[in-house]
Amino acid sequence: MALIEFSDRGLYCPPANVYIDPWKSVDKAIITHAHSDHAKNGNGHYLCHPYTTAILKARLGENNYQSIEWNEVITINGVKISLHPAGHIIGSSQVKLEYKNEIWVFSGDYKVENDGISGSFEPVRCNTFITESTFALPIYKWLPQKVVYENIQQWIKQNQQEQVSSVLIAYSLGKAQRLLQPLSEVTETIFVHGAVWNMHQALINAGIHLPEVELITPLTPKEKLKGCVVIAPSGSESSPWINRFKPYEVGICSGWMQVRGNTRRSNADKGFVLSDHADWNGLLTAIKDTGAQKVFATHGFQSAFSRYLNEQGIEAAEVKTEYGDEDETIVEPNPLP
């Protein structure tokens, strides 16, 4: 029996009459995490982790939210539903559905390396595993984040010696928070774009402990920004907003920087391969650890990945969904004075 159907509105569990990360409005939605491609406005009821609830309130406003902790079980029409750490961003969760001795798990987005703030990915034993496949090609293999952080710190130190500002481009929800601790070790003040500031405040208000940051406003003295360290979302590097940091260098933090030439094509000075998604080895490890007899691969390189899994003796199929890159809408809250 298929516990999850792939409908035109999203992943649907018929016995519980509930959708997971629907891309169209539904009555009841389970939300894996708060990125905009997985958490849409307009649903009647949202079930998610408490930290995701806090972020969704900041992003979507007040709604009918219900929060449950990881490994807490609720039952709807006989279907046992629980959330488990996905390690993608703060509050991100896998969804486990259990009904009549059948267990299905939807991973949402995930990574297997513990980043220290998002919770450690928890393999969940199941019959069927629906996995993301954003970086499901063998070329995507990440260095340990400790090494990446050291490379970022070294780049900043070099810029500081030359009185050049270091502008790091990172998703405002996820990598922006990951960067705070390593950056705090090489600078007294971490400046942030308004989009990063908004997520930071939502997480602080939810009780998450994060290093302090300073919002860049039109009143921030230019002298204070000389040689500074900044976190800004994608798109900022090509907007007039960045001109206030001259002279500056731009470093992009993304798994896509693994591909040679992407740094140059992004007009960046430096590319740091840092992702909130599992790499090739991480995906394979996660799938093996679930013990699943059937795997569905979605949003990413699902066709090539499912074909590879079948070649390895793991029954797999691809599923097309409407998830994609997190929508990093650039808001210009602080125009140039």
Short mmCIF file of C-alpha atoms in Angstrom, two decimals:
data_model
loop_
_atom_site.label_atom_id
_atom_site.label_comp_id
_atom_site.label_asym_id
_atom_site.label_seq_id
_atom_site.Cartn_x
_atom_site.Cartn_y
_atom_site.Cartn_z
CA MET A 1 0.00 0.00 0.00
CA ALA A 2 1.30 3.43 -0.92
CA LEU A 3 1.31 5.51 2.24
CA ILE A 4 2.29 8.56 0.18
CA GLU A 5 0.92 9.45 -3.24
CA PHE A 6 2.53 12.00 -5.54
CA SER A 7 -0.29 14.37 -6.40
CA ASP A 8 -0.51 17.66 -8.27
CA ARG A 9 -0.59 19.48 -4.92
CA GLY A 10 2.28 17.68 -3.24
CA LEU A 11 3.07 14.50 -1.35
CA TYR A 12 -0.25 13.14 -0.04
CA CYS A 13 -1.02 10.57 2.65
CA PRO A 14 -4.59 9.33 1.95
CA PRO A 15 -5.27 7.54 5.28
CA ALA A 16 -4.34 10.67 7.27
CA ASN A 17 -5.70 13.08 4.64
CA VAL A 18 -2.60 15.25 5.02
CA TYR A 19 0.00 16.64 2.62
CA ILE A 20 3.74 17.05 3.14
CA ASP A 21 5.35 20.28 1.88
CA PRO A 22 2.50 20.97 -0.58
CA TRP A 23 3.21 23.46 -3.35
CA LYS A 24 -0.50 24.29 -3.65
CA SER A 25 -2.84 25.28 -0.84
CA VAL A 26 -4.31 22.39 1.16
CA ASP A 27 -6.28 21.96 4.37
CA LYS A 28 -3.58 20.13 6.38
CA ALA A 29 0.15 20.35 5.72
CA ILE A 30 3.19 18.82 7.39
CA ILE A 31 6.17 21.11 6.80
CA THR A 32 9.71 19.70 6.78
CA HIS A 33 11.45 23.08 7.03
CA ALA A 34 10.92 26.78 6.54
CA HIS A 35 12.57 27.43 3.16
CA SER A 36 10.09 28.99 0.78
CA ASP A 37 10.13 26.14 -1.76
CA HIS A 38 8.87 23.74 0.93
CA ALA A 39 6.67 26.00 3.07
CA LYS A 40 4.03 27.94 1.16
CA ASN A 41 1.42 30.34 2.43
CA GLY A 42 -2.29 29.58 2.17
CA ASN A 43 -2.61 26.23 3.96
CA GLY A 44 -5.32 25.74 6.56
CA HIS A 45 -3.17 23.99 9.16
CA TYR A 46 0.60 23.61 9.56
CA LEU A 47 2.34 20.84 11.52
CA CYS A 48 6.08 21.30 12.03
CA HIS A 49 8.96 21.51 14.51
CA PRO A 50 8.77 24.41 17.04
CA TYR A 51 11.79 26.19 15.50
CA THR A 52 10.19 25.94 12.06
CA THR A 53 7.01 27.40 13.51
CA ALA A 54 8.98 30.40 14.79
CA ILE A 55 10.53 30.99 11.37
CA LEU A 56 7.24 30.54 9.54
CA LYS A 57 5.60 33.14 11.77
CA ALA A 58 8.31 35.58 10.67
CA ARG A 59 7.98 34.57 7.00
CA LEU A 60 4.25 33.89 6.59
CA GLY A 61 2.68 35.65 9.56
CA GLU A 62 0.14 34.17 11.93
CA ASN A 63 -1.49 30.92 10.81
CA ASN A 64 -2.94 27.80 12.38
CA TYR A 65 0.36 26.24 13.52
CA GLN A 66 0.85 23.04 15.53
CA SER A 67 4.33 22.18 16.76
CA ILE A 68 5.72 18.81 17.78
CA GLU A 69 9.21 17.93 18.95
CA TRP A 70 11.48 15.46 17.18
CA ASN A 71 10.44 11.83 17.92
CA GLU A 72 7.11 12.94 19.40
CA VAL A 73 4.31 10.86 17.88
CA ILE A 74 0.83 12.05 17.00
CA THR A 75 -1.86 9.90 15.40
CA ILE A 76 -4.28 10.98 12.68
CA ASN A 77 -6.89 8.44 11.49
CA GLY A 78 -4.64 5.62 12.70
CA VAL A 79 -1.48 6.95 11.00
CA LYS A 80 1.39 7.54 13.40
CA ILE A 81 3.25 10.72 12.41
CA SER A 82 6.58 11.87 13.80
CA LEU A 83 9.40 14.27 12.90
CA HIS A 84 13.10 13.45 12.99
CA PRO A 85 16.22 15.64 12.61
CA ALA A 86 17.24 16.29 9.00
CA GLY A 87 20.31 18.44 9.72
CA HIS A 88 19.50 20.79 6.83
CA ILE A 89 18.77 24.04 8.70
CA ILE A 90 17.52 24.89 12.18
CA GLY A 91 14.21 23.08 12.76
CA SER A 92 14.44 20.96 9.61
CA SER A 93 12.83 17.55 9.90
CA GLN A 94 12.21 14.27 8.14
CA VAL A 95 8.62 13.03 8.25
CA LYS A 96 7.90 9.45 9.30
CA LEU A 97 4.47 7.91 8.60
CA GLU A 98 3.55 4.52 10.05
CA TYR A 99 0.32 2.69 9.24
CA LYS A 100 -0.57 -1.01 9.40
CA ASN A 101 3.07 -2.13 9.80
CA GLU A 102 4.18 -0.01 6.82
CA ILE A 103 6.68 2.84 7.34
CA TRP A 104 7.42 5.61 4.86
CA VAL A 105 9.87 8.47 5.44
CA PHE A 106 10.19 11.69 3.48
CA SER A 107 13.62 13.25 4.00
CA GLY A 108 12.84 16.81 2.99
CA ASP A 109 16.21 18.47 2.45
CA TYR A 110 19.03 17.09 4.58
CA LYS A 111 22.74 16.79 5.18
CA VAL A 112 24.52 14.13 7.20
CA GLU A 113 27.38 16.21 8.63
CA ASN A 114 26.40 17.79 11.94
CA ASP A 115 26.80 21.56 11.54
CA GLY A 116 26.40 22.15 15.28
CA ILE A 117 23.17 24.18 15.09
CA SER A 118 20.64 22.22 13.00
CA GLY A 119 20.54 18.92 14.86
CA SER A 120 22.30 15.74 13.78
CA PHE A 121 20.68 13.86 10.87
CA GLU A 122 18.90 10.80 12.23
CA PRO A 123 18.61 7.75 9.95
CA VAL A 124 15.08 6.37 10.30
CA ARG A 125 14.46 2.71 9.47
CA CYS A 126 11.62 2.38 6.99
CA ASN A 127 10.16 0.36 4.12
CA THR A 128 10.13 3.28 1.68
CA PHE A 129 12.40 6.32 1.70
CA ILE A 130 11.73 9.45 -0.35
CA THR A 131 15.02 11.28 -0.66
CA GLU A 132 16.05 14.62 -2.08
CA SER A 133 18.80 14.46 -4.71
CA THR A 134 20.02 18.06 -5.09
CA PHE A 135 23.68 17.01 -5.34
CA ALA A 136 23.22 13.38 -6.39
CA LEU A 137 26.19 13.13 -8.73
CA PRO A 138 29.62 11.66 -7.85
CA ILE A 139 31.35 15.01 -8.53
CA TYR A 140 29.72 16.49 -5.44
CA LYS A 141 31.82 15.49 -2.46
CA TRP A 142 32.25 17.94 0.39
CA LEU A 143 35.29 18.64 2.51
CA PRO A 144 34.65 18.60 6.26
CA GLN A 145 33.09 21.90 7.29
CA LYS A 146 36.03 22.53 9.65
CA VAL A 147 38.33 22.72 6.62
CA VAL A 148 35.94 25.01 4.75
CA TYR A 149 35.67 27.31 7.77
CA GLU A 150 39.47 27.52 8.01
CA ASN A 151 39.64 28.48 4.34
CA ILE A 152 37.04 31.21 4.87
CA GLN A 153 38.87 32.52 7.93
CA GLN A 154 42.16 32.61 6.04
CA TRP A 155 40.54 34.58 3.20
CA ILE A 156 39.12 37.10 5.68
CA LYS A 157 42.45 37.53 7.44
CA GLN A 158 44.14 38.24 4.13
CA ASN A 159 41.46 40.83 3.27
CA GLN A 160 41.78 42.44 6.71
CA GLN A 161 45.51 42.90 6.20
CA GLU A 162 44.74 44.75 2.96
CA GLN A 163 41.84 46.80 4.44
CA VAL A 164 39.42 45.07 2.08
CA SER A 165 35.90 44.16 3.17
CA SER A 166 34.88 40.49 3.01
CA VAL A 167 31.34 40.00 1.71
CA LEU A 168 30.11 36.42 2.09
CA ILE A 169 27.10 35.44 0.01
CA ALA A 170 24.98 32.81 1.77
CA TYR A 171 21.33 31.86 2.14
CA SER A 172 19.75 34.07 4.80
CA LEU A 173 18.22 31.00 6.45
CA GLY A 174 20.71 28.20 6.93
CA LYS A 175 24.26 28.98 5.87
CA ALA A 176 24.07 32.50 7.29
CA GLN A 177 23.62 31.04 10.77
CA ARG A 178 26.29 28.36 10.22
CA LEU A 179 28.86 31.01 9.35
CA LEU A 180 28.40 33.06 12.50
CA GLN A 181 30.58 31.01 14.86
CA PRO A 182 33.63 30.69 12.56
CA LEU A 183 33.35 34.35 11.57
CA SER A 184 33.15 35.45 15.21
CA GLU A 185 36.60 33.91 15.68
CA VAL A 186 38.22 36.34 13.21
CA THR A 187 36.22 39.57 13.61
CA GLU A 188 34.71 41.52 16.49
CA THR A 189 31.67 42.57 14.49
CA ILE A 190 29.69 40.56 11.94
CA PHE A 191 27.60 42.85 9.75
CA VAL A 192 24.49 41.46 8.05
CA HIS A 193 22.04 42.36 5.30
CA GLY A 194 18.42 43.01 6.32
CA ALA A 195 17.24 39.61 5.03
CA VAL A 196 19.80 37.85 7.24
CA TRP A 197 18.91 40.13 10.15
CA ASN A 198 15.21 39.20 9.94
CA MET A 199 15.94 35.46 10.16
CA HIS A 200 18.47 36.07 12.91
CA GLN A 201 15.92 37.91 15.03
CA ALA A 202 13.27 35.22 14.48
CA LEU A 203 15.68 32.53 15.68
CA ILE A 204 16.92 34.57 18.65
CA ASN A 205 13.30 35.18 19.69
CA ALA A 206 12.70 31.41 19.46
CA GLY A 207 15.46 30.82 22.00
CA ILE A 208 18.31 29.86 19.65
CA HIS A 209 21.70 31.06 20.89
CA LEU A 210 23.68 32.66 18.08
CA PRO A 211 26.68 35.04 18.01
CA GLU A 212 25.73 38.72 17.84
CA VAL A 213 25.41 40.50 14.51
CA GLU A 214 24.95 44.13 13.50
CA LEU A 215 22.38 45.22 10.94
CA ILE A 216 23.71 47.47 8.19
CA THR A 217 21.53 50.56 7.92
CA PRO A 218 21.79 53.83 6.00
CA LEU A 219 23.16 55.31 9.25
CA THR A 220 26.05 52.85 9.55
CA PRO A 221 29.21 55.00 9.16
CA LYS A 222 31.24 54.16 6.07
CA GLU A 223 34.41 54.27 8.16
CA LYS A 224 33.01 51.42 10.25
CA LEU A 225 32.55 49.27 7.15
CA LYS A 226 36.14 49.57 5.96
CA GLY A 227 37.67 46.09 6.04
CA CYS A 228 34.53 44.66 7.63
CA VAL A 229 32.99 41.17 7.43
CA VAL A 230 29.48 40.93 5.95
CA ILE A 231 26.93 38.18 5.36
CA ALA A 232 24.42 38.90 2.60
CA PRO A 233 21.98 36.80 0.55
CA SER A 234 22.38 35.81 -3.06
CA GLY A 235 21.80 38.71 -5.44
CA SER A 236 23.37 41.30 -3.15
CA GLU A 237 26.67 40.94 -4.97
CA SER A 238 25.14 42.40 -8.13
CA SER A 239 23.06 45.14 -6.50
CA PRO A 240 24.05 48.76 -5.68
CA TRP A 241 23.80 47.81 -2.00
CA ILE A 242 27.27 46.27 -2.10
CA ASN A 243 29.03 49.46 -3.24
CA ARG A 244 29.16 50.84 0.30
CA PHE A 245 31.84 48.26 1.14
CA LYS A 246 34.41 49.36 -1.45
CA PRO A 247 37.03 48.11 -1.61
CA TYR A 248 35.62 44.61 -1.14
CA GLU A 249 35.91 41.00 -2.22
CA VAL A 250 32.99 38.61 -2.65
CA GLY A 251 33.03 35.00 -1.47
CA ILE A 252 30.11 32.74 -2.37
CA CYS A 253 29.23 29.86 -0.04
CA SER A 254 27.42 27.16 -2.00
CA GLY A 255 27.67 23.52 -2.97
CA TRP A 256 27.49 24.66 -6.60
CA MET A 257 30.98 26.13 -6.18
CA GLN A 258 32.20 22.52 -6.48
CA VAL A 259 31.89 22.89 -10.24
CA ARG A 260 34.92 24.50 -11.78
CA GLY A 261 34.03 27.79 -13.40
CA ASN A 262 30.99 28.61 -11.25
CA THR A 263 32.98 31.06 -9.14
CA ARG A 264 34.10 32.92 -12.26
CA ARG A 265 30.63 32.82 -13.81
CA SER A 266 29.20 34.22 -10.56
CA ASN A 267 31.62 37.17 -10.74
CA ALA A 268 32.90 36.20 -7.31
CA ASP A 269 36.46 36.50 -6.06
CA LYS A 270 36.25 33.27 -4.10
CA GLY A 271 33.98 30.22 -4.04
CA PHE A 272 33.62 28.18 -0.87
CA VAL A 273 32.04 24.74 -1.26
CA LEU A 274 29.64 24.81 1.67
CA SER A 275 26.21 23.23 1.37
CA ASP A 276 23.24 22.44 3.58
CA HIS A 277 22.48 19.39 1.41
CA ALA A 278 24.00 15.92 1.53
CA ASP A 279 26.76 15.24 -0.97
CA TRP A 280 27.04 12.07 -3.06
CA ASN A 281 28.49 9.95 -0.27
CA GLY A 282 26.08 11.41 2.26
CA LEU A 283 23.06 10.47 0.16
CA LEU A 284 24.27 6.91 -0.29
CA THR A 285 25.04 6.53 3.41
CA ALA A 286 21.66 7.88 4.43
CA ILE A 287 19.79 5.55 2.08
CA LYS A 288 21.75 2.53 3.27
CA ASP A 289 21.12 3.39 6.91
CA THR A 290 17.34 3.55 6.42
CA GLY A 291 17.26 -0.08 5.29
CA ALA A 292 14.53 0.90 2.82
CA GLN A 293 13.42 -1.69 0.24
CA LYS A 294 12.17 1.07 -2.08
CA VAL A 295 13.58 4.55 -2.71
CA PHE A 296 12.04 7.48 -4.51
CA ALA A 297 14.42 10.26 -5.56
CA THR A 298 13.14 13.78 -6.04
CA HIS A 299 14.15 17.41 -6.63
CA GLY A 300 17.64 17.34 -8.04
CA PHE A 301 19.42 14.78 -10.19
CA GLN A 302 16.62 12.29 -9.51
CA SER A 303 16.77 10.53 -12.88
CA ALA A 304 20.49 9.73 -12.80
CA PHE A 305 20.37 8.95 -9.09
CA SER A 306 17.45 6.53 -9.28
CA ARG A 307 19.10 4.80 -12.25
CA TYR A 308 22.32 4.40 -10.25
CA LEU A 309 20.46 2.97 -7.26
CA ASN A 310 18.72 0.41 -9.46
CA GLU A 311 22.10 -0.62 -10.86
CA GLN A 312 23.26 -1.19 -7.29
CA GLY A 313 20.31 -3.45 -6.57
CA ILE A 314 18.21 -0.90 -4.70
CA GLU A 315 14.73 -0.58 -6.18
CA ALA A 316 14.33 3.09 -7.01
CA ALA A 317 12.25 5.48 -9.07
CA GLU A 318 12.28 9.19 -9.74
CA VAL A 319 9.53 11.56 -8.72
CA LYS A 320 9.06 15.02 -10.11
CA THR A 321 8.09 17.62 -7.56
CA GLU A 322 8.03 21.39 -7.61
CA TYR A 323 10.73 21.94 -5.02
CA GLY A 324 13.79 23.82 -6.15
CA ASP A 325 16.42 26.21 -4.89
CA GLU A 326 15.38 28.16 -1.88
CA ASP A 327 13.84 31.43 -3.00
CA GLU A 328 16.23 34.14 -1.88
CA THR A 329 14.23 37.21 -2.67
CA ILE A 330 16.50 40.17 -2.30
CA VAL A 331 14.92 42.91 -0.28
CA GLU A 332 16.66 46.25 -0.29
CA PRO A 333 15.77 47.53 3.18
CA ASN A 334 18.78 49.81 3.43
CA PRO A 335 19.20 51.84 0.25
CA LEU A 336 22.39 53.70 -0.25
CA PRO A 337 22.30 56.99 1.65
#
